[in-house]
């Protein structure tokens, strides 16, 4: 129990790089979180509903956050290519440049200094902890497409193809590393 408390305290201390009061570089911590998510989300997850799910808030609050990002030129709303009744929230090139000033980059840069096996072990351990929290709260977290039970792979080498079984749409190989709000872990 003592070790668990020490780990928890360390996680809380690290959180000050992404949880803060007020604003940093003109965005609140929630707005930064939304911008980060949209920059790493796959095409199915760049919607107000998926953003709300990721942020753990209502669709109305997520739309307000998106409006702030849009007013700052960091994001635009576009008609969805998948469903003309929906909109896609897309990061602008200015938004991508703005992410270079993301306050969480300080933590990222410290993680990069860890040896690869240590980083992998930390990632896998944190993923198991988050999975347990998701089960306890009866929710699911976004994760990378490549780990999802809905990802269907076929072919080999240059003929390798990917498809989302949930949306029944093809996925580019590079998009299998993006976040999906509809992620379901493999058994």
JSON list of C-alpha atoms in Angstrom, two decimals:
[
{"chain": "A", "resi": 1, "resn": "UNK", "atom": "CA", "xyz": [0.00, 0.00, 0.00]},
{"chain": "A", "resi": 2, "resn": "UNK", "atom": "CA", "xyz": [2.85, 2.38, 0.81]},
{"chain": "A", "resi": 3, "resn": "UNK", "atom": "CA", "xyz": [4.34, 1.96, -2.67]},
{"chain": "A", "resi": 4, "resn": "UNK", "atom": "CA", "xyz": [0.91, 2.57, -4.27]},
{"chain": "A", "resi": 5, "resn": "UNK", "atom": "CA", "xyz": [0.56, 5.82, -2.32]},
{"chain": "A", "resi": 6, "resn": "UNK", "atom": "CA", "xyz": [4.05, 6.92, -3.39]},
{"chain": "A", "resi": 7, "resn": "UNK", "atom": "CA", "xyz": [3.22, 6.17, -7.07]},
{"chain": "A", "resi": 8, "resn": "UNK", "atom": "CA", "xyz": [-0.05, 8.09, -6.73]},
{"chain": "A", "resi": 9, "resn": "UNK", "atom": "CA", "xyz": [1.77, 11.11, -5.28]},
{"chain": "A", "resi": 10, "resn": "UNK", "atom": "CA", "xyz": [4.27, 11.04, -8.16]},
{"chain": "A", "resi": 11, "resn": "UNK", "atom": "CA", "xyz": [1.44, 10.91, -10.72]},
{"chain": "A", "resi": 12, "resn": "UNK", "atom": "CA", "xyz": [-0.26, 13.87, -9.02]},
{"chain": "A", "resi": 13, "resn": "UNK", "atom": "CA", "xyz": [2.98, 15.83, -9.07]},
{"chain": "A", "resi": 14, "resn": "UNK", "atom": "CA", "xyz": [3.46, 15.13, -12.78]},
{"chain": "A", "resi": 15, "resn": "UNK", "atom": "CA", "xyz": [-0.10, 16.29, -13.48]},
{"chain": "A", "resi": 16, "resn": "UNK", "atom": "CA", "xyz": [0.84, 19.95, -12.95]},
{"chain": "A", "resi": 17, "resn": "UNK", "atom": "CA", "xyz": [2.28, 19.89, -16.48]},
{"chain": "A", "resi": 18, "resn": "UNK", "atom": "CA", "xyz": [-1.21, 19.48, -17.96]},
{"chain": "A", "resi": 19, "resn": "UNK", "atom": "CA", "xyz": [-3.69, 20.38, -15.21]},
{"chain": "A", "resi": 20, "resn": "UNK", "atom": "CA", "xyz": [-3.59, 24.02, -14.19]},
{"chain": "A", "resi": 21, "resn": "UNK", "atom": "CA", "xyz": [-5.85, 26.89, -13.26]},
{"chain": "A", "resi": 22, "resn": "UNK", "atom": "CA", "xyz": [-6.34, 29.79, -15.62]},
{"chain": "A", "resi": 23, "resn": "UNK", "atom": "CA", "xyz": [-4.62, 29.56, -18.98]},
{"chain": "A", "resi": 24, "resn": "UNK", "atom": "CA", "xyz": [-1.22, 28.89, -20.46]},
{"chain": "A", "resi": 25, "resn": "UNK", "atom": "CA", "xyz": [-0.42, 30.36, -23.87]},
{"chain": "A", "resi": 26, "resn": "UNK", "atom": "CA", "xyz": [-4.06, 31.47, -24.05]},
{"chain": "A", "resi": 27, "resn": "UNK", "atom": "CA", "xyz": [-5.76, 28.08, -23.49]},
{"chain": "A", "resi": 28, "resn": "UNK", "atom": "CA", "xyz": [-7.24, 26.41, -20.44]},
{"chain": "A", "resi": 29, "resn": "UNK", "atom": "CA", "xyz": [-6.13, 22.89, -19.52]},
{"chain": "A", "resi": 30, "resn": "UNK", "atom": "CA", "xyz": [-9.37, 21.49, -21.00]},
{"chain": "A", "resi": 31, "resn": "UNK", "atom": "CA", "xyz": [-8.81, 23.39, -24.26]},
{"chain": "A", "resi": 32, "resn": "UNK", "atom": "CA", "xyz": [-5.27, 22.02, -24.45]},
{"chain": "A", "resi": 33, "resn": "UNK", "atom": "CA", "xyz": [-6.65, 18.53, -23.80]},
{"chain": "A", "resi": 34, "resn": "UNK", "atom": "CA", "xyz": [-9.17, 18.95, -26.63]},
{"chain": "A", "resi": 35, "resn": "UNK", "atom": "CA", "xyz": [-6.54, 20.27, -29.03]},
{"chain": "A", "resi": 36, "resn": "UNK", "atom": "CA", "xyz": [-4.22, 17.34, -28.21]},
{"chain": "A", "resi": 37, "resn": "UNK", "atom": "CA", "xyz": [-7.03, 14.84, -28.74]},
{"chain": "A", "resi": 38, "resn": "UNK", "atom": "CA", "xyz": [-8.14, 16.32, -32.07]},
{"chain": "A", "resi": 39, "resn": "UNK", "atom": "CA", "xyz": [-4.54, 16.33, -33.31]},
{"chain": "A", "resi": 40, "resn": "UNK", "atom": "CA", "xyz": [-4.21, 12.59, -32.59]},
{"chain": "A", "resi": 41, "resn": "UNK", "atom": "CA", "xyz": [-7.78, 11.43, -33.31]},
{"chain": "A", "resi": 42, "resn": "UNK", "atom": "CA", "xyz": [-8.73, 9.30, -36.28]},
{"chain": "A", "resi": 43, "resn": "UNK", "atom": "CA", "xyz": [-11.37, 10.52, -38.74]},
{"chain": "A", "resi": 44, "resn": "UNK", "atom": "CA", "xyz": [-14.18, 8.74, -36.89]},
{"chain": "A", "resi": 45, "resn": "UNK", "atom": "CA", "xyz": [-13.33, 10.51, -33.63]},
{"chain": "A", "resi": 46, "resn": "UNK", "atom": "CA", "xyz": [-13.05, 14.12, -34.77]},
{"chain": "A", "resi": 47, "resn": "UNK", "atom": "CA", "xyz": [-16.66, 14.91, -33.84]},
{"chain": "A", "resi": 48, "resn": "UNK", "atom": "CA", "xyz": [-18.23, 16.95, -31.03]},
{"chain": "A", "resi": 49, "resn": "UNK", "atom": "CA", "xyz": [-19.69, 13.73, -29.57]},
{"chain": "A", "resi": 50, "resn": "UNK", "atom": "CA", "xyz": [-16.35, 11.90, -29.54]},
{"chain": "A", "resi": 51, "resn": "UNK", "atom": "CA", "xyz": [-14.62, 14.98, -28.12]},
{"chain": "A", "resi": 52, "resn": "UNK", "atom": "CA", "xyz": [-17.23, 15.16, -25.34]},
{"chain": "A", "resi": 53, "resn": "UNK", "atom": "CA", "xyz": [-16.69, 11.48, -24.57]},
{"chain": "A", "resi": 54, "resn": "UNK", "atom": "CA", "xyz": [-12.92, 11.93, -24.43]},
{"chain": "A", "resi": 55, "resn": "UNK", "atom": "CA", "xyz": [-13.16, 15.00, -22.19]},
{"chain": "A", "resi": 56, "resn": "UNK", "atom": "CA", "xyz": [-15.78, 13.35, -19.98]},
{"chain": "A", "resi": 57, "resn": "UNK", "atom": "CA", "xyz": [-18.20, 16.21, -20.48]},
{"chain": "A", "resi": 58, "resn": "UNK", "atom": "CA", "xyz": [-21.42, 17.06, -22.29]},
{"chain": "A", "resi": 59, "resn": "UNK", "atom": "CA", "xyz": [-21.64, 17.66, -26.02]},
{"chain": "A", "resi": 60, "resn": "UNK", "atom": "CA", "xyz": [-22.60, 21.27, -25.28]},
{"chain": "A", "resi": 61, "resn": "UNK", "atom": "CA", "xyz": [-19.43, 21.90, -23.25]},
{"chain": "A", "resi": 62, "resn": "UNK", "atom": "CA", "xyz": [-17.31, 20.16, -25.90]},
{"chain": "A", "resi": 63, "resn": "UNK", "atom": "CA", "xyz": [-18.88, 22.41, -28.56]},
{"chain": "A", "resi": 64, "resn": "UNK", "atom": "CA", "xyz": [-18.04, 25.48, -26.46]},
{"chain": "A", "resi": 65, "resn": "UNK", "atom": "CA", "xyz": [-14.43, 24.31, -26.16]},
{"chain": "A", "resi": 66, "resn": "UNK", "atom": "CA", "xyz": [-14.33, 23.67, -29.92]},
{"chain": "A", "resi": 67, "resn": "UNK", "atom": "CA", "xyz": [-15.71, 27.20, -30.50]},
{"chain": "A", "resi": 68, "resn": "UNK", "atom": "CA", "xyz": [-12.83, 28.67, -28.46]},
{"chain": "A", "resi": 69, "resn": "UNK", "atom": "CA", "xyz": [-10.28, 26.67, -30.48]},
{"chain": "A", "resi": 70, "resn": "UNK", "atom": "CA", "xyz": [-11.98, 27.75, -33.70]},
{"chain": "A", "resi": 71, "resn": "UNK", "atom": "CA", "xyz": [-12.04, 31.43, -32.66]},
{"chain": "A", "resi": 72, "resn": "UNK", "atom": "CA", "xyz": [-8.27, 31.25, -32.11]},
{"chain": "A", "resi": 73, "resn": "UNK", "atom": "CA", "xyz": [-7.73, 29.73, -35.56]},
{"chain": "A", "resi": 74, "resn": "UNK", "atom": "CA", "xyz": [-6.50, 26.41, -34.13]},
{"chain": "A", "resi": 75, "resn": "UNK", "atom": "CA", "xyz": [-9.36, 24.29, -35.44]},
{"chain": "A", "resi": 76, "resn": "UNK", "atom": "CA", "xyz": [-12.06, 24.42, -38.13]},
{"chain": "A", "resi": 77, "resn": "UNK", "atom": "CA", "xyz": [-15.39, 22.69, -38.52]},
{"chain": "A", "resi": 78, "resn": "UNK", "atom": "CA", "xyz": [-15.85, 20.89, -41.83]},
{"chain": "A", "resi": 79, "resn": "UNK", "atom": "CA", "xyz": [-18.70, 18.81, -43.21]},
{"chain": "A", "resi": 80, "resn": "UNK", "atom": "CA", "xyz": [-17.91, 15.18, -42.47]},
{"chain": "A", "resi": 81, "resn": "UNK", "atom": "CA", "xyz": [-16.77, 13.12, -45.44]},
{"chain": "A", "resi": 82, "resn": "UNK", "atom": "CA", "xyz": [-18.41, 10.09, -43.78]},
{"chain": "A", "resi": 83, "resn": "UNK", "atom": "CA", "xyz": [-21.83, 11.58, -42.98]},
{"chain": "A", "resi": 84, "resn": "UNK", "atom": "CA", "xyz": [-22.99, 14.86, -44.54]},
{"chain": "A", "resi": 85, "resn": "UNK", "atom": "CA", "xyz": [-25.26, 15.51, -41.50]},
{"chain": "A", "resi": 86, "resn": "UNK", "atom": "CA", "xyz": [-22.22, 15.62, -39.22]},
{"chain": "A", "resi": 87, "resn": "UNK", "atom": "CA", "xyz": [-19.22, 17.88, -38.86]},
{"chain": "A", "resi": 88, "resn": "UNK", "atom": "CA", "xyz": [-15.58, 17.06, -38.43]},
{"chain": "A", "resi": 89, "resn": "UNK", "atom": "CA", "xyz": [-13.38, 19.05, -36.05]},
{"chain": "A", "resi": 90, "resn": "UNK", "atom": "CA", "xyz": [-10.05, 19.51, -37.85]},
{"chain": "A", "resi": 91, "resn": "UNK", "atom": "CA", "xyz": [-6.82, 20.99, -36.52]},
{"chain": "A", "resi": 92, "resn": "UNK", "atom": "CA", "xyz": [-5.45, 23.79, -38.69]},
{"chain": "A", "resi": 93, "resn": "UNK", "atom": "CA", "xyz": [-1.78, 24.16, -39.59]},
{"chain": "A", "resi": 94, "resn": "UNK", "atom": "CA", "xyz": [-1.74, 27.01, -37.03]},
{"chain": "A", "resi": 95, "resn": "UNK", "atom": "CA", "xyz": [-3.11, 24.54, -34.46]},
{"chain": "A", "resi": 96, "resn": "UNK", "atom": "CA", "xyz": [-0.36, 22.06, -35.29]},
{"chain": "A", "resi": 97, "resn": "UNK", "atom": "CA", "xyz": [2.28, 24.78, -34.82]},
{"chain": "A", "resi": 98, "resn": "UNK", "atom": "CA", "xyz": [0.58, 25.89, -31.59]},
{"chain": "A", "resi": 99, "resn": "UNK", "atom": "CA", "xyz": [0.95, 22.35, -30.20]},
{"chain": "A", "resi": 100, "resn": "UNK", "atom": "CA", "xyz": [4.72, 22.84, -30.27]},
{"chain": "A", "resi": 101, "resn": "UNK", "atom": "CA", "xyz": [4.15, 25.16, -27.26]},
{"chain": "A", "resi": 102, "resn": "UNK", "atom": "CA", "xyz": [2.00, 22.61, -25.44]},
{"chain": "A", "resi": 103, "resn": "UNK", "atom": "CA", "xyz": [2.80, 22.71, -21.69]},
{"chain": "A", "resi": 104, "resn": "UNK", "atom": "CA", "xyz": [2.73, 18.89, -21.57]},
{"chain": "A", "resi": 105, "resn": "UNK", "atom": "CA", "xyz": [5.77, 18.77, -23.88]},
{"chain": "A", "resi": 106, "resn": "UNK", "atom": "CA", "xyz": [7.99, 19.24, -20.81]},
{"chain": "A", "resi": 107, "resn": "UNK", "atom": "CA", "xyz": [6.71, 15.94, -19.43]},
{"chain": "A", "resi": 108, "resn": "UNK", "atom": "CA", "xyz": [6.99, 14.29, -22.87]},
{"chain": "A", "resi": 109, "resn": "UNK", "atom": "CA", "xyz": [10.60, 15.39, -23.14]},
{"chain": "A", "resi": 110, "resn": "UNK", "atom": "CA", "xyz": [11.39, 13.84, -19.75]},
{"chain": "A", "resi": 111, "resn": "UNK", "atom": "CA", "xyz": [9.73, 10.57, -20.80]},
{"chain": "A", "resi": 112, "resn": "UNK", "atom": "CA", "xyz": [11.86, 10.48, -23.96]},
{"chain": "A", "resi": 113, "resn": "UNK", "atom": "CA", "xyz": [14.99, 10.42, -21.77]},
{"chain": "A", "resi": 114, "resn": "UNK", "atom": "CA", "xyz": [13.93, 7.05, -20.32]},
{"chain": "A", "resi": 115, "resn": "UNK", "atom": "CA", "xyz": [15.36, 3.91, -21.90]},
{"chain": "A", "resi": 116, "resn": "UNK", "atom": "CA", "xyz": [12.98, 2.31, -24.40]},
{"chain": "A", "resi": 117, "resn": "UNK", "atom": "CA", "xyz": [12.22, -0.76, -22.21]},
{"chain": "A", "resi": 118, "resn": "UNK", "atom": "CA", "xyz": [11.36, 1.56, -19.28]},
{"chain": "A", "resi": 119, "resn": "UNK", "atom": "CA", "xyz": [9.09, 3.70, -21.49]},
{"chain": "A", "resi": 120, "resn": "UNK", "atom": "CA", "xyz": [7.35, 0.60, -22.83]},
{"chain": "A", "resi": 121, "resn": "UNK", "atom": "CA", "xyz": [6.85, -0.82, -19.35]},
{"chain": "A", "resi": 122, "resn": "UNK", "atom": "CA", "xyz": [5.52, 2.52, -18.05]},
{"chain": "A", "resi": 123, "resn": "UNK", "atom": "CA", "xyz": [3.10, 2.77, -21.00]},
{"chain": "A", "resi": 124, "resn": "UNK", "atom": "CA", "xyz": [1.85, -0.78, -20.56]},
{"chain": "A", "resi": 125, "resn": "UNK", "atom": "CA", "xyz": [1.47, -0.37, -16.79]},
{"chain": "A", "resi": 126, "resn": "UNK", "atom": "CA", "xyz": [-0.42, 2.91, -17.09]},
{"chain": "A", "resi": 127, "resn": "UNK", "atom": "CA", "xyz": [-2.63, 1.38, -19.78]},
{"chain": "A", "resi": 128, "resn": "UNK", "atom": "CA", "xyz": [-3.57, -1.49, -17.41]},
{"chain": "A", "resi": 129, "resn": "UNK", "atom": "CA", "xyz": [-4.33, 1.00, -14.62]},
{"chain": "A", "resi": 130, "resn": "UNK", "atom": "CA", "xyz": [-6.51, 3.09, -16.95]},
{"chain": "A", "resi": 131, "resn": "UNK", "atom": "CA", "xyz": [-8.30, -0.02, -18.22]},
{"chain": "A", "resi": 132, "resn": "UNK", "atom": "CA", "xyz": [-9.11, -0.93, -14.60]},
{"chain": "A", "resi": 133, "resn": "UNK", "atom": "CA", "xyz": [-10.40, 2.58, -13.93]},
{"chain": "A", "resi": 134, "resn": "UNK", "atom": "CA", "xyz": [-12.55, 2.43, -17.05]},
{"chain": "A", "resi": 135, "resn": "UNK", "atom": "CA", "xyz": [-14.12, -0.85, -15.92]},
{"chain": "A", "resi": 136, "resn": "UNK", "atom": "CA", "xyz": [-14.79, 0.59, -12.45]},
{"chain": "A", "resi": 137, "resn": "UNK", "atom": "CA", "xyz": [-16.44, 3.68, -13.94]},
{"chain": "A", "resi": 138, "resn": "UNK", "atom": "CA", "xyz": [-18.22, 1.69, -16.68]},
{"chain": "A", "resi": 139, "resn": "UNK", "atom": "CA", "xyz": [-16.70, 3.79, -19.43]},
{"chain": "A", "resi": 140, "resn": "UNK", "atom": "CA", "xyz": [-14.06, 3.31, -22.07]},
{"chain": "A", "resi": 141, "resn": "UNK", "atom": "CA", "xyz": [-11.07, 5.41, -22.93]},
{"chain": "A", "resi": 142, "resn": "UNK", "atom": "CA", "xyz": [-9.81, 6.35, -26.35]},
{"chain": "A", "resi": 143, "resn": "UNK", "atom": "CA", "xyz": [-6.82, 4.35, -27.48]},
{"chain": "A", "resi": 144, "resn": "UNK", "atom": "CA", "xyz": [-4.94, 3.65, -30.69]},
{"chain": "A", "resi": 145, "resn": "UNK", "atom": "CA", "xyz": [-6.79, 1.95, -33.50]},
{"chain": "A", "resi": 146, "resn": "UNK", "atom": "CA", "xyz": [-4.10, -0.73, -33.90]},
{"chain": "A", "resi": 147, "resn": "UNK", "atom": "CA", "xyz": [-5.03, -2.24, -30.50]},
{"chain": "A", "resi": 148, "resn": "UNK", "atom": "CA", "xyz": [-8.80, -2.27, -31.11]},
{"chain": "A", "resi": 149, "resn": "UNK", "atom": "CA", "xyz": [-10.90, -5.41, -31.46]},
{"chain": "A", "resi": 150, "resn": "UNK", "atom": "CA", "xyz": [-12.69, -3.83, -34.44]},
{"chain": "A", "resi": 151, "resn": "UNK", "atom": "CA", "xyz": [-9.52, -3.53, -36.53]},
{"chain": "A", "resi": 152, "resn": "UNK", "atom": "CA", "xyz": [-9.52, -6.07, -39.36]},
{"chain": "A", "resi": 153, "resn": "UNK", "atom": "CA", "xyz": [-6.21, -6.78, -41.08]},
{"chain": "A", "resi": 154, "resn": "UNK", "atom": "CA", "xyz": [-5.83, -8.60, -44.37]},
{"chain": "A", "resi": 155, "resn": "UNK", "atom": "CA", "xyz": [-3.06, -9.25, -46.84]},
{"chain": "A", "resi": 156, "resn": "UNK", "atom": "CA", "xyz": [0.69, -9.08, -46.34]},
{"chain": "A", "resi": 157, "resn": "UNK", "atom": "CA", "xyz": [3.50, -6.73, -47.21]},
{"chain": "A", "resi": 158, "resn": "UNK", "atom": "CA", "xyz": [2.46, -4.09, -49.74]},
{"chain": "A", "resi": 159, "resn": "UNK", "atom": "CA", "xyz": [-0.96, -5.74, -50.02]},
{"chain": "A", "resi": 160, "resn": "UNK", "atom": "CA", "xyz": [-1.66, -5.31, -46.29]},
{"chain": "A", "resi": 161, "resn": "UNK", "atom": "CA", "xyz": [-5.00, -3.59, -45.72]},
{"chain": "A", "resi": 162, "resn": "UNK", "atom": "CA", "xyz": [-6.89, -2.35, -42.68]},
{"chain": "A", "resi": 163, "resn": "UNK", "atom": "CA", "xyz": [-10.59, -1.90, -42.08]},
{"chain": "A", "resi": 164, "resn": "UNK", "atom": "CA", "xyz": [-12.66, -0.76, -39.12]},
{"chain": "A", "resi": 165, "resn": "UNK", "atom": "CA", "xyz": [-15.23, -3.47, -38.42]},
{"chain": "A", "resi": 166, "resn": "UNK", "atom": "CA", "xyz": [-17.38, -1.06, -36.41]},
{"chain": "A", "resi": 167, "resn": "UNK", "atom": "CA", "xyz": [-17.68, 1.62, -39.10]},
{"chain": "A", "resi": 168, "resn": "UNK", "atom": "CA", "xyz": [-17.10, -0.79, -42.01]},
{"chain": "A", "resi": 169, "resn": "UNK", "atom": "CA", "xyz": [-14.63, 1.62, -43.57]},
{"chain": "A", "resi": 170, "resn": "UNK", "atom": "CA", "xyz": [-11.07, 1.24, -44.85]},
{"chain": "A", "resi": 171, "resn": "UNK", "atom": "CA", "xyz": [-8.27, 2.68, -42.73]},
{"chain": "A", "resi": 172, "resn": "UNK", "atom": "CA", "xyz": [-4.90, 3.86, -44.00]},
{"chain": "A", "resi": 173, "resn": "UNK", "atom": "CA", "xyz": [-1.98, 2.01, -42.34]},
{"chain": "A", "resi": 174, "resn": "UNK", "atom": "CA", "xyz": [-0.68, 5.27, -40.79]},
{"chain": "A", "resi": 175, "resn": "UNK", "atom": "CA", "xyz": [-4.12, 5.90, -39.23]},
{"chain": "A", "resi": 176, "resn": "UNK", "atom": "CA", "xyz": [-3.90, 2.71, -37.15]},
{"chain": "A", "resi": 177, "resn": "UNK", "atom": "CA", "xyz": [-1.67, 4.69, -34.74]},
{"chain": "A", "resi": 178, "resn": "UNK", "atom": "CA", "xyz": [-4.29, 7.40, -34.15]},
{"chain": "A", "resi": 179, "resn": "UNK", "atom": "CA", "xyz": [-6.72, 7.64, -31.24]},
{"chain": "A", "resi": 180, "resn": "UNK", "atom": "CA", "xyz": [-10.26, 6.36, -31.55]},
{"chain": "A", "resi": 181, "resn": "UNK", "atom": "CA", "xyz": [-13.02, 7.34, -29.15]},
{"chain": "A", "resi": 182, "resn": "UNK", "atom": "CA", "xyz": [-14.87, 4.11, -30.07]},
{"chain": "A", "resi": 183, "resn": "UNK", "atom": "CA", "xyz": [-11.94, 1.89, -29.07]},
{"chain": "A", "resi": 184, "resn": "UNK", "atom": "CA", "xyz": [-12.68, -1.53, -27.57]},
{"chain": "A", "resi": 185, "resn": "UNK", "atom": "CA", "xyz": [-9.76, -3.58, -26.29]},
{"chain": "A", "resi": 186, "resn": "UNK", "atom": "CA", "xyz": [-9.07, -7.05, -27.59]},
{"chain": "A", "resi": 187, "resn": "UNK", "atom": "CA", "xyz": [-10.26, -9.73, -25.19]}
]
